[in-house]
Every structure is written in C-alpha cells, then in structure tokens.
Coordinates of N, CA and C in Angstrom, one line a residue:
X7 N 37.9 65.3 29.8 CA 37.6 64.4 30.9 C 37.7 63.0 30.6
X8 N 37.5 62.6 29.4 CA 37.3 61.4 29.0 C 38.7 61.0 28.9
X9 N 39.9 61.4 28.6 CA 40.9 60.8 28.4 C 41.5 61.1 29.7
X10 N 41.2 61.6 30.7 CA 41.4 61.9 31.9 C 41.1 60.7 32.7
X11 N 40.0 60.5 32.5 CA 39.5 59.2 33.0 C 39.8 57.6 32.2
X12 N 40.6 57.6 31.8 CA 40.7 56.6 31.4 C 42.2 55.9 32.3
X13 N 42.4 56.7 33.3 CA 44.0 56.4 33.7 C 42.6 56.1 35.2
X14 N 41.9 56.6 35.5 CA 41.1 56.2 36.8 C 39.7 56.5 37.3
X15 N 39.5 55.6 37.6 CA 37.6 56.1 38.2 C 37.3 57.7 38.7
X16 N 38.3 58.5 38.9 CA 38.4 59.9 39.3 C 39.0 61.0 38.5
X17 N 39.0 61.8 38.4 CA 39.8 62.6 37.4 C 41.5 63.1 38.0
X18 N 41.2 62.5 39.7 CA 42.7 62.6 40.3 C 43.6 61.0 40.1
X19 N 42.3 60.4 39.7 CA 43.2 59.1 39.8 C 42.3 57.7 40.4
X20 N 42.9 57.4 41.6 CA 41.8 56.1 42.5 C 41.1 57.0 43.1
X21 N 41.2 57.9 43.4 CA 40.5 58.7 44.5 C 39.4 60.2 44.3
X22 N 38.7 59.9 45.1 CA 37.7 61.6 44.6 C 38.9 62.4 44.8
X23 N 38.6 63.9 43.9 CA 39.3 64.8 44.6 C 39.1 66.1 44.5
X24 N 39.7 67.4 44.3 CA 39.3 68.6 44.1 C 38.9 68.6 42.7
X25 N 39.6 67.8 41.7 CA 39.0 68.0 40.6 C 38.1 67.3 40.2
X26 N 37.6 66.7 41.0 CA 36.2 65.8 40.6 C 35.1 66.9 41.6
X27 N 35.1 67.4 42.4 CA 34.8 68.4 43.1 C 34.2 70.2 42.1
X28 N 35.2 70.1 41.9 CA 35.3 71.4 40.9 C 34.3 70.8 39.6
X29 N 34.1 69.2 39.0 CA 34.0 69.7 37.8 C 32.2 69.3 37.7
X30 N 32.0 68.5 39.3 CA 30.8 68.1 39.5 C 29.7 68.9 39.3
X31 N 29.4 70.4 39.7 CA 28.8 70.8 39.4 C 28.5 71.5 37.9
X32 N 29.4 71.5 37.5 CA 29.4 72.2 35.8 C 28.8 70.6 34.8
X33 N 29.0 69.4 35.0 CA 28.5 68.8 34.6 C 27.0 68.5 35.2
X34 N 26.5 68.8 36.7 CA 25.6 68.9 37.1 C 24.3 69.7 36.2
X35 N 25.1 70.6 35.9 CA 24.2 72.0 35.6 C 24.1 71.7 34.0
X36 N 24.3 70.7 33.2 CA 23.9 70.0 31.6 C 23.1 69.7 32.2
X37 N 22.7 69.0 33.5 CA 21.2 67.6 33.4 C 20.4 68.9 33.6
X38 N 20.5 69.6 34.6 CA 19.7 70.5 35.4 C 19.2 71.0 34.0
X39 N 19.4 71.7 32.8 CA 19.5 72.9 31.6 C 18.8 72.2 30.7
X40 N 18.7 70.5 30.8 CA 17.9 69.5 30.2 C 18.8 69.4 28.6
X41 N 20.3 69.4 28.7 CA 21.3 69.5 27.4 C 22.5 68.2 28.0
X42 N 21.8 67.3 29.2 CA 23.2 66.4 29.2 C 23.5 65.6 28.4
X43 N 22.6 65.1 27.9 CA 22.7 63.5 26.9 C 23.1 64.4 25.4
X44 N 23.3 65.4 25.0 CA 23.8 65.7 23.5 C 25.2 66.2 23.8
X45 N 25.5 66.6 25.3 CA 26.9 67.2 25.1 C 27.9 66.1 26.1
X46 N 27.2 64.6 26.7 CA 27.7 63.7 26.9 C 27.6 62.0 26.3
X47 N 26.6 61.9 25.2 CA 25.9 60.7 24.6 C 27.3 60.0 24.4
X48 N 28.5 60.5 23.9 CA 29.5 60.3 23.5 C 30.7 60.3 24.1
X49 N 30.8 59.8 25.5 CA 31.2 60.1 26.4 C 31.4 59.2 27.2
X50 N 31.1 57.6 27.1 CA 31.0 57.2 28.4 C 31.7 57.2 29.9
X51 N 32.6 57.7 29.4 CA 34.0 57.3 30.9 C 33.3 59.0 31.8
X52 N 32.9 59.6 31.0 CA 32.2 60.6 31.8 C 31.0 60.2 32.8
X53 N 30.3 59.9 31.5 CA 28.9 59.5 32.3 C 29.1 58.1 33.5
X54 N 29.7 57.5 33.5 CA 30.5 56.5 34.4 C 30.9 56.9 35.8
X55 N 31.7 58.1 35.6 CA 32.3 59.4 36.0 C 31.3 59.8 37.3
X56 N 30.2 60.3 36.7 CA 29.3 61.3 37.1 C 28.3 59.9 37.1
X57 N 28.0 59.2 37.5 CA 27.0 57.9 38.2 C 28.1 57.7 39.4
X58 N 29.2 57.7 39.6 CA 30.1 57.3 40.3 C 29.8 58.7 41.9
X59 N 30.1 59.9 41.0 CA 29.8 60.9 42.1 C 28.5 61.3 42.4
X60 N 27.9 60.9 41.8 CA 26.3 60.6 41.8 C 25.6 59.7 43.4
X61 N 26.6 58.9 42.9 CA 26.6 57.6 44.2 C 27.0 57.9 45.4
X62 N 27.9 59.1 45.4 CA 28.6 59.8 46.6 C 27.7 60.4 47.7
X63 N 27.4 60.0 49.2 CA 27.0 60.6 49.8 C 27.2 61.7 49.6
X64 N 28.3 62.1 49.8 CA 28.5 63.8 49.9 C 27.7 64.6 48.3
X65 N 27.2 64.0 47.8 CA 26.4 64.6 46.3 C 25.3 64.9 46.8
X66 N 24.3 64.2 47.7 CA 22.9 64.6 48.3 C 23.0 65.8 49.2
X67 N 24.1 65.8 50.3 CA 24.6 66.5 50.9 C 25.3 68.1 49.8
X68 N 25.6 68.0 49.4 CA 26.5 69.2 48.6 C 25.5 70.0 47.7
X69 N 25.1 68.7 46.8 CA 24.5 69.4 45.8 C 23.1 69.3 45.8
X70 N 22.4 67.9 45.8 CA 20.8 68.4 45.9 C 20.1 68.9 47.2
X71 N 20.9 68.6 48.4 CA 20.0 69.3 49.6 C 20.0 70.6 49.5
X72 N 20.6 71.4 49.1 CA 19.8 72.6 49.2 C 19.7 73.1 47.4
X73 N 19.1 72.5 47.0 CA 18.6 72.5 45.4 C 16.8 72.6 45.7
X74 N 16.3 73.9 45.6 CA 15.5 74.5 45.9 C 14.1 74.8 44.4
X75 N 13.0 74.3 45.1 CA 12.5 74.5 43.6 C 12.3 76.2 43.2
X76 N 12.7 76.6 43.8 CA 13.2 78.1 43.2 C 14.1 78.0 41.9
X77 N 15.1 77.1 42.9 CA 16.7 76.7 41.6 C 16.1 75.8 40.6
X78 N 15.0 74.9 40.5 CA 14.1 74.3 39.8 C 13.8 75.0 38.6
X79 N 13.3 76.2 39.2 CA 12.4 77.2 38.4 C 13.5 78.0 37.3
X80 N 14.3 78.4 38.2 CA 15.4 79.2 37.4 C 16.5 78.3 36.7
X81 N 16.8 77.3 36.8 CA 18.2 76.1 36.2 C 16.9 75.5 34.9
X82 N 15.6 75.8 34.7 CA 14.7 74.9 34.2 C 15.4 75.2 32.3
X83 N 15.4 74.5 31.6 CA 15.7 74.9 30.6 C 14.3 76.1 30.2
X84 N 15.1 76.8 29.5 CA 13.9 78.2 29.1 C 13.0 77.6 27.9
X85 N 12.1 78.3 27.7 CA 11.3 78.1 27.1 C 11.3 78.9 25.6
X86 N 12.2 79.2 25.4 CA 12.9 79.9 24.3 C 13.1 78.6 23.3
X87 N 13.7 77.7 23.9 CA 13.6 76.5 23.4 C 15.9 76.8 22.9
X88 N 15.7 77.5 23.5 CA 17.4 77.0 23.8 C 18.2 75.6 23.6
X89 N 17.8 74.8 24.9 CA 17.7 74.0 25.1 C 17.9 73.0 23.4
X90 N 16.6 72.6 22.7 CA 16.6 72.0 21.7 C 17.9 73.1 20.0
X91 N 17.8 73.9 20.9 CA 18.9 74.5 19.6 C 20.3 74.2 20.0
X92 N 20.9 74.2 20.9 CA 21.8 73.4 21.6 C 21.7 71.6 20.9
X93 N 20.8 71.2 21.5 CA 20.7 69.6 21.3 C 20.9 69.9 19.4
X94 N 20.3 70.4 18.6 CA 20.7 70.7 17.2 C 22.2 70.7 16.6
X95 N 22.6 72.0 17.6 CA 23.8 72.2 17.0 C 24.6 70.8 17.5
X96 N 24.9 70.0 18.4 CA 25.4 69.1 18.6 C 25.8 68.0 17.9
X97 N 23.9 67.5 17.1 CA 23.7 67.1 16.6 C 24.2 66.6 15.1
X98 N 25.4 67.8 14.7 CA 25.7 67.8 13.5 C 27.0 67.5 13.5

C-alpha cells in the first residue's frame, strides 16, 4: 500500500475508490484487534492513508454506525494476550 500510495492520496490515485473501499476495513480491523501501530508504525503514507478515509463522511456512515458494542466485545483483542504476541513478533 505504501508504494501504492506514493503515486496518490488514494490507492486508485486522486480519487477514493473501490480499492480504498475494499482495503478500509481490513486495516480497520488492526485498530479494532488493538495490533495497528506494530503492523503500521512504519508506514506512514498508510497511516496518512487511513486518517484520510477516516475523515470521510461515508466512514461514520459505513463503518462505525453500525459498530455495535457487541462488535466491541467480540473485535476486542482477546485476553489470551494475542494481541501483545503479535506486537512481539513484529517487533523483531
């Protein structure tokens, strides 16, 4: 994504598109899992990226209005500690 974005603020280019669509939620679901900052710290044009679609009305609309503290409960990183073994492996 990073070298994708380096040709435009979108991963189609000037413009949002299906593939900023498609990829929004899979980077969504790192913040949600509490693993974004080890598998994007390195990253900026992403995280730029995703502040960008972040900013997008259609993001409150799409993705958090019907983000349910059910989905809260179940997207929560586990308590297995997953989560920090992830952030580990990364780390190296």
């Amino acid at each position: 994504m990073g070298t994708t974005l380096a040709d435009g603020p979108f991963l189609g280019g000037e413009i949002y598109s299906l593939a900023d669509a498609a990829a929004t939620p899979y980077v969504n679901r790192l913040l949600m899992l509490g693993i974004f900052d080890p598998f994007l710290k390195n990253c900026p044009r992403v995280l730029e990226w995703f502040d960008r679609v972040r900013a997008r009305d259609s993001f409150e609309y799409a993705i958090t209005r019907w983000y349910s503290e059910d989905d809260a409960d179940r997207f929560a990183p586990s308590e297995s500690g997953s989560a920090d073994k992830i952030k580990a492996i990364l780390s190296k």
